Amino acid sequence: MAKTQQDFLVAARQEIPEVSVQEVQERGQPGDDFVLLDVRENDEVRAGYIDGAVAIPRGFLEFQVASKVPQTNKEVIVYCAGGARSLLAAQVLRSMGYENVSSMSGGITRWQDAGFPLQRDRQLNAEQLERYSRHFLLSQIGEKGQGKLLDAKVLLIGAGGLGSPAALYLAAAGVGTLGLVDADVVDLSNLQRQVLHSNDRIGMPKTESGKIAINAINPDVNVQAHNMRLTTDNVLDLFAEYDIIVDGCDNFPTRYLVNDAAVLARKPVVHGSIFQFEGQASVFKPHEGPCYRCLFPTPPPPGLVPS
Amino acid sequence: MVQATETVKLIVGQGEPLVGRLLMYDSLAMTFREIRLRRDPNCPLCGDDPTITELVNYEELCGLIPPEPVGAVG
Ligand SMILES: [Zn+2]
């Protein structure tokens, strides 16, 4: 006779110890001493999960567990919505060699009934779930990383040769706020390399032109057009609004201004410079690594112009 | 492209950022070189005993305008 769902669960209960939601709560934050494994589907996890849990949908368990929980001697507490799927998942883990596996009885439903907190990632709408779906396939980004990208505020110094590709890629990746600082207007001679701009926008401020290009790729992005020159009077107020500064400026006074202001404001600078066929890039993270002045304490004599 | 990638890495907190490294790219030779950089403890800005604690005049710093004569009367 075929086995019923009940037969499976009875068998699993004989093999797998169950722990109560109170016991799990008292253990505190998962981490070094135990792993809390959520085996529900992605959309269920999206609605709320237990802080610190590792999520692997039941259907992917056998394929992903080795990379997410490498040590088989580590204690694993599995949970799902009601406590049934987690029992069966725990059985699988045990057959895969995990030595210390238990199941949280009653699942996240009982956890919530007990008044324990749920963690919720930023909610992505249906369009965002599709737009960023390729990011979700990368474990280093995932929905969590996408949430961070959407919450991030990045300031691009210059909407020219370096700022253009950076702006387009960051916009496509879904960086939520992109600030553009540039005082120039689009010129025909820019278009050979400044891919943010276009023929029909010659004469338009580069910040406005950039905004049109960015929102054409991704309407999610809030573009702040700062159509002005960066000066000692405005730089610190502007930097205060952003998390990361991307320096694509084309002159030494601005480069030193950006560097000094970023160190004083403790903001990381993603540095780039190009001269003819040669380029340089680095990340200057204040006090964790060098700054531009650690390399070049003072500017070169006038006449040497970067671009 | 390198700048965008580094920015994304900083935001999501993954990978090894280009902190303390300068990547140099020569498109004619199509070569990449990397040099290690260290924070200079004597850096006037981010060193252990900084002498620059506020913004300065950057046009002047870069020699684009002469320093203002002391005591000049307009
Ligand atoms: Zn420094």
XYZ file of C-alpha atoms and ligand atoms in Angstrom:
382
model
C 0.000 0.000 0.000
C 1.204 3.518 -0.790
C 2.443 5.567 2.113
C 0.350 8.576 3.159
C 1.560 11.961 4.269
C 0.871 10.860 7.851
C 3.100 7.798 7.488
C 5.978 10.000 6.342
C 5.575 12.421 9.207
C 5.283 9.684 11.844
C 8.458 8.105 10.522
C 10.238 11.459 10.465
C 9.198 12.258 14.037
C 10.726 8.997 15.221
C 14.025 9.974 13.672
C 14.212 13.749 14.139
C 14.060 15.529 17.499
C 11.730 18.506 17.639
C 12.403 21.738 19.505
C 9.857 24.331 20.584
C 9.772 27.912 19.356
C 10.593 29.033 22.911
C 13.732 26.894 22.938
C 14.826 28.360 19.616
C 14.134 31.885 20.821
C 16.190 31.307 23.979
C 19.157 30.158 21.921
C 19.473 33.708 20.615
C 21.078 34.781 17.361
C 22.124 31.874 15.122
C 25.748 31.914 14.133
C 28.812 30.121 15.418
C 27.085 27.497 17.548
C 24.046 26.647 15.429
C 22.419 27.241 12.054
C 18.754 28.125 11.727
C 17.600 26.848 8.347
C 14.439 28.144 6.680
C 13.215 25.668 4.045
C 10.147 27.576 2.860
C 9.660 28.934 -0.659
C 11.101 32.335 -1.609
C 7.764 34.149 -1.499
C 7.069 32.828 2.002
C 10.498 33.985 3.208
C 9.862 37.364 1.647
C 6.838 37.812 3.900
C 8.986 37.414 7.006
C 11.653 35.137 8.505
C 13.532 34.626 11.754
C 16.528 36.920 12.125
C 19.783 35.216 11.198
C 18.152 32.277 9.400
C 19.743 30.768 6.302
C 17.123 30.237 3.570
C 17.129 27.288 1.184
C 13.785 26.304 -0.379
C 12.962 22.642 0.290
C 13.271 21.830 -3.415
C 16.855 23.107 -3.551
C 17.981 21.654 -0.236
C 20.173 18.835 -1.548
C 21.805 21.152 -4.074
C 22.554 24.191 -1.958
C 23.086 23.005 1.583
C 26.731 22.037 1.155
C 27.683 25.575 0.131
C 25.557 27.317 2.739
C 26.185 24.930 5.644
C 29.596 23.385 4.915
C 30.257 21.665 8.253
C 28.146 18.552 8.720
C 28.934 18.425 12.436
C 27.287 21.786 13.058
C 23.938 21.866 14.821
C 21.104 22.674 12.398
C 17.591 23.643 13.452
C 15.196 23.513 10.515
C 11.919 25.387 10.310
C 9.125 25.920 7.818
C 5.602 27.358 8.027
C 3.945 24.705 10.194
C 6.599 22.155 11.139
C 5.929 19.382 8.609
C 8.210 20.291 5.710
C 11.005 20.990 8.187
C 10.735 17.445 9.581
C 11.088 15.932 6.124
C 13.895 18.350 5.238
C 15.685 17.416 8.462
C 15.438 13.756 7.506
C 17.129 14.526 4.208
C 19.883 16.448 5.976
C 20.464 13.544 8.299
C 20.743 11.153 5.371
C 23.233 13.571 3.826
C 25.440 13.214 6.874
C 24.436 16.155 9.056
C 24.851 14.773 12.550
C 22.892 17.165 14.721
C 19.599 18.126 13.078
C 16.328 19.078 14.709
C 13.035 20.572 13.563
C 11.202 23.518 15.095
C 7.729 22.260 15.912
C 4.798 24.396 14.791
C 7.036 26.334 12.418
C 6.995 30.060 11.954
C 3.231 30.131 12.556
C 3.741 29.101 16.169
C 6.760 31.421 16.402
C 4.510 34.336 15.452
C 1.705 33.167 17.746
C 4.217 33.304 20.592
C 4.773 36.968 19.777
C 8.382 36.545 18.603
C 9.669 38.985 16.001
C 9.996 38.444 12.274
C 12.577 39.970 10.030
C 11.437 41.328 6.671
C 13.638 42.335 3.798
C 12.760 45.297 1.680
C 9.651 44.364 -0.318
C 10.274 44.243 -4.046
C 7.360 44.679 -6.401
C 6.587 42.248 -9.232
C 8.439 44.342 -11.788
C 11.525 44.590 -9.570
C 11.476 40.852 -8.927
C 11.688 40.314 -12.656
C 14.083 43.180 -13.440
C 16.641 42.046 -10.860
C 15.999 38.298 -11.164
C 19.504 37.656 -12.550
C 20.964 39.242 -9.415
C 19.003 36.772 -7.305
C 20.834 33.899 -8.968
C 24.110 35.254 -7.569
C 24.400 34.206 -3.947
C 26.655 37.223 -3.243
C 23.830 39.590 -4.182
C 20.434 37.934 -3.865
C 17.333 39.781 -2.704
C 19.170 41.100 0.330
C 21.920 42.653 -1.770
C 19.335 44.083 -4.147
C 17.642 45.725 -1.199
C 20.969 47.302 -0.244
C 21.465 48.520 -3.811
C 18.000 50.073 -3.877
C 18.678 51.780 -0.553
C 22.121 53.044 -1.622
C 22.929 56.645 -2.492
C 25.848 57.132 -4.835
C 27.233 60.481 -5.967
C 28.976 60.636 -9.333
C 31.459 63.479 -9.732
C 31.330 64.269 -13.424
C 28.887 62.981 -16.027
C 31.576 62.674 -18.679
C 33.879 59.937 -19.934
C 34.195 58.020 -16.667
C 30.889 59.030 -15.100
C 28.883 57.892 -18.125
C 29.531 54.132 -18.020
C 29.492 54.123 -14.218
C 26.101 55.858 -14.191
C 24.595 53.497 -16.745
C 25.794 50.319 -15.017
C 24.793 51.513 -11.556
C 21.380 52.539 -12.871
C 20.848 49.164 -14.514
C 21.934 47.371 -11.325
C 19.268 49.263 -9.404
C 21.163 51.708 -7.208
C 18.246 53.596 -5.701
C 19.653 57.122 -5.680
C 22.223 58.447 -8.133
C 23.467 62.006 -7.809
C 25.176 63.607 -10.800
C 27.440 66.632 -10.323
C 28.459 68.428 -13.488
C 28.291 72.052 -14.594
C 28.792 71.418 -18.307
C 26.375 71.077 -21.200
C 26.482 68.267 -23.739
C 28.779 69.057 -26.669
C 29.041 67.196 -29.961
C 32.696 66.414 -29.209
C 31.631 64.627 -25.996
C 29.571 62.006 -27.774
C 32.515 59.966 -29.038
C 33.019 58.607 -25.480
C 30.417 60.000 -23.063
C 27.793 57.328 -23.660
C 25.322 58.819 -21.208
C 24.461 61.563 -23.707
C 23.040 61.639 -27.198
C 22.817 63.695 -30.364
C 19.381 65.091 -29.606
C 20.545 66.367 -26.207
C 23.436 68.555 -27.403
C 23.278 71.835 -25.516
C 21.400 70.333 -22.568
C 23.043 70.303 -19.115
C 24.864 66.986 -18.715
C 23.052 66.312 -15.457
C 19.649 66.633 -17.185
C 20.771 64.549 -20.137
C 22.123 61.929 -17.727
C 18.852 61.844 -15.849
C 16.943 61.107 -19.060
C 19.363 58.302 -20.003
C 19.307 56.749 -16.528
C 15.543 56.745 -16.194
C 15.177 55.357 -19.716
C 17.120 52.307 -18.489
C 15.609 52.084 -15.036
C 12.737 54.220 -13.752
C 13.440 52.872 -10.224
C 16.411 55.192 -9.897
C 15.923 58.533 -8.205
C 18.307 60.837 -10.078
C 19.484 64.007 -8.371
C 20.808 66.457 -10.952
C 23.363 68.768 -9.330
C 24.009 71.137 -12.210
C 26.888 73.007 -10.611
C 30.599 73.100 -10.022
C 31.816 71.332 -6.925
C 33.345 73.898 -4.568
C 34.638 74.136 -1.020
C 31.321 75.773 -0.125
C 28.980 73.034 -1.357
C 31.004 69.814 -1.243
C 30.517 68.803 2.402
C 26.759 69.395 2.399
C 26.474 67.401 -0.799
C 28.625 64.485 0.420
C 26.519 64.272 3.586
C 23.571 63.113 1.446
C 25.409 60.157 -0.077
C 27.053 56.858 0.993
C 29.692 56.496 -1.725
C 31.458 58.981 -3.998
C 32.457 57.914 -7.509
C 35.169 60.246 -8.769
C 35.267 60.657 -12.522
C 36.436 64.258 -12.570
C 38.786 65.647 -15.196
C 40.923 68.155 -13.294
C 43.297 68.220 -10.365
C 41.626 70.906 -8.223
C 38.399 68.866 -8.159
C 40.281 65.629 -7.527
C 41.990 67.069 -4.441
C 38.774 68.719 -3.329
C 36.897 65.406 -3.609
C 39.654 63.535 -1.794
C 39.955 65.990 1.079
C 36.202 66.350 1.537
C 35.699 62.570 1.438
C 38.341 61.978 4.119
C 36.878 64.748 6.287
C 33.339 63.355 5.763
C 34.567 59.730 6.007
C 32.992 58.613 2.725
C 34.631 56.039 0.457
C 35.752 57.258 -2.953
C 35.769 54.976 -5.973
C 38.553 56.622 -7.910
C 39.064 56.501 -11.650
C 41.159 58.447 -14.102
C 41.967 58.119 -17.756
C 44.640 59.794 -19.844
C 44.621 58.923 -23.524
C 45.017 55.118 -23.582
C 45.818 54.594 -19.907
C 43.484 54.297 -16.989
C 43.743 53.899 -13.242
C 41.281 52.820 -10.609
C 41.314 52.379 -6.867
C 39.062 52.639 -3.839
C 40.022 55.154 -1.168
C 38.330 54.181 2.054
C 39.152 56.775 4.697
C 41.432 55.424 7.437
C 41.081 51.821 6.213
C 43.377 52.383 3.275
C 45.321 55.198 1.658
C 43.789 58.370 0.272
C 44.781 60.145 -2.928
C 47.154 62.389 -0.989
C 48.971 59.353 0.436
C 49.988 58.691 -3.176
C 50.349 62.256 -4.383
C 50.630 64.657 -1.429
C 50.648 67.656 -3.755
C 49.418 68.196 -7.307
C 51.721 68.078 -10.327
C 52.826 71.376 -11.820
C 50.100 73.122 -13.827
C 49.960 72.143 -17.470
C 49.712 68.424 -16.813
C 46.032 67.787 -17.275
C 44.295 64.495 -16.532
C 41.081 63.664 -18.247
C 32.886 49.526 -15.613
C 35.577 48.916 -12.961
C 34.223 51.841 -10.956
C 30.634 50.555 -11.193
C 31.685 47.062 -10.117
C 33.678 48.385 -7.162
C 30.722 50.529 -6.120
C 28.324 47.573 -6.195
C 30.803 45.502 -4.136
C 31.022 48.225 -1.506
C 27.222 48.461 -1.323
C 26.507 44.751 -0.975
C 29.628 44.121 1.113
C 30.983 41.276 -1.028
C 34.322 40.449 -2.591
C 37.688 42.138 -2.234
C 37.424 45.859 -2.948
C 40.312 47.774 -4.549
C 41.197 49.281 -1.166
C 44.977 49.622 -0.890
C 45.494 48.676 -4.532
C 45.887 50.778 -7.654
C 44.816 49.074 -10.847
C 46.538 50.414 -13.946
C 45.283 49.680 -17.406
C 47.020 50.293 -20.717
C 44.572 49.829 -23.567
C 47.172 50.018 -26.363
C 49.258 47.232 -24.872
C 46.104 45.715 -23.343
C 47.795 45.056 -20.025
C 46.637 45.406 -16.443
C 49.048 46.090 -13.634
C 48.356 46.364 -9.956
C 50.398 48.105 -7.327
C 49.920 47.801 -3.589
C 49.280 51.039 -1.786
C 49.641 51.712 1.875
C 48.165 54.476 3.952
C 50.963 56.929 4.657
C 51.136 57.631 8.402
C 52.695 60.969 7.439
C 49.872 61.873 5.035
C 48.945 65.511 5.673
C 45.257 64.551 5.422
C 44.633 61.017 6.697
C 47.931 60.411 8.513
C 48.401 59.989 12.236
C 49.057 63.674 12.784
C 47.157 65.462 10.010
C 47.953 69.078 9.142
C 44.981 69.472 6.802
C 41.851 69.567 8.939
C 39.646 71.660 6.690
C 39.208 72.333 3.001
C 41.750 74.604 1.303
C 41.834 76.646 -1.906
C 42.235 74.003 -4.597
C 42.835 76.304 -7.552
C 45.722 77.771 -5.610
C 46.920 74.335 -4.494
C 47.132 73.288 -8.119
C 48.950 76.472 -9.121
C 46.101 77.657 -11.321
C 45.875 80.996 -9.552
C 48.701 82.695 -7.643
C 48.414 82.715 -3.844
C 46.724 85.828 -2.499
C 49.306 88.387 -1.481
C 49.243 88.899 2.253
C 47.862 92.261 3.299
C 46.907 93.260 -0.228
C 44.382 96.043 -0.449
C 41.676 95.718 -3.063
Zn 46.125 60.042 2.980
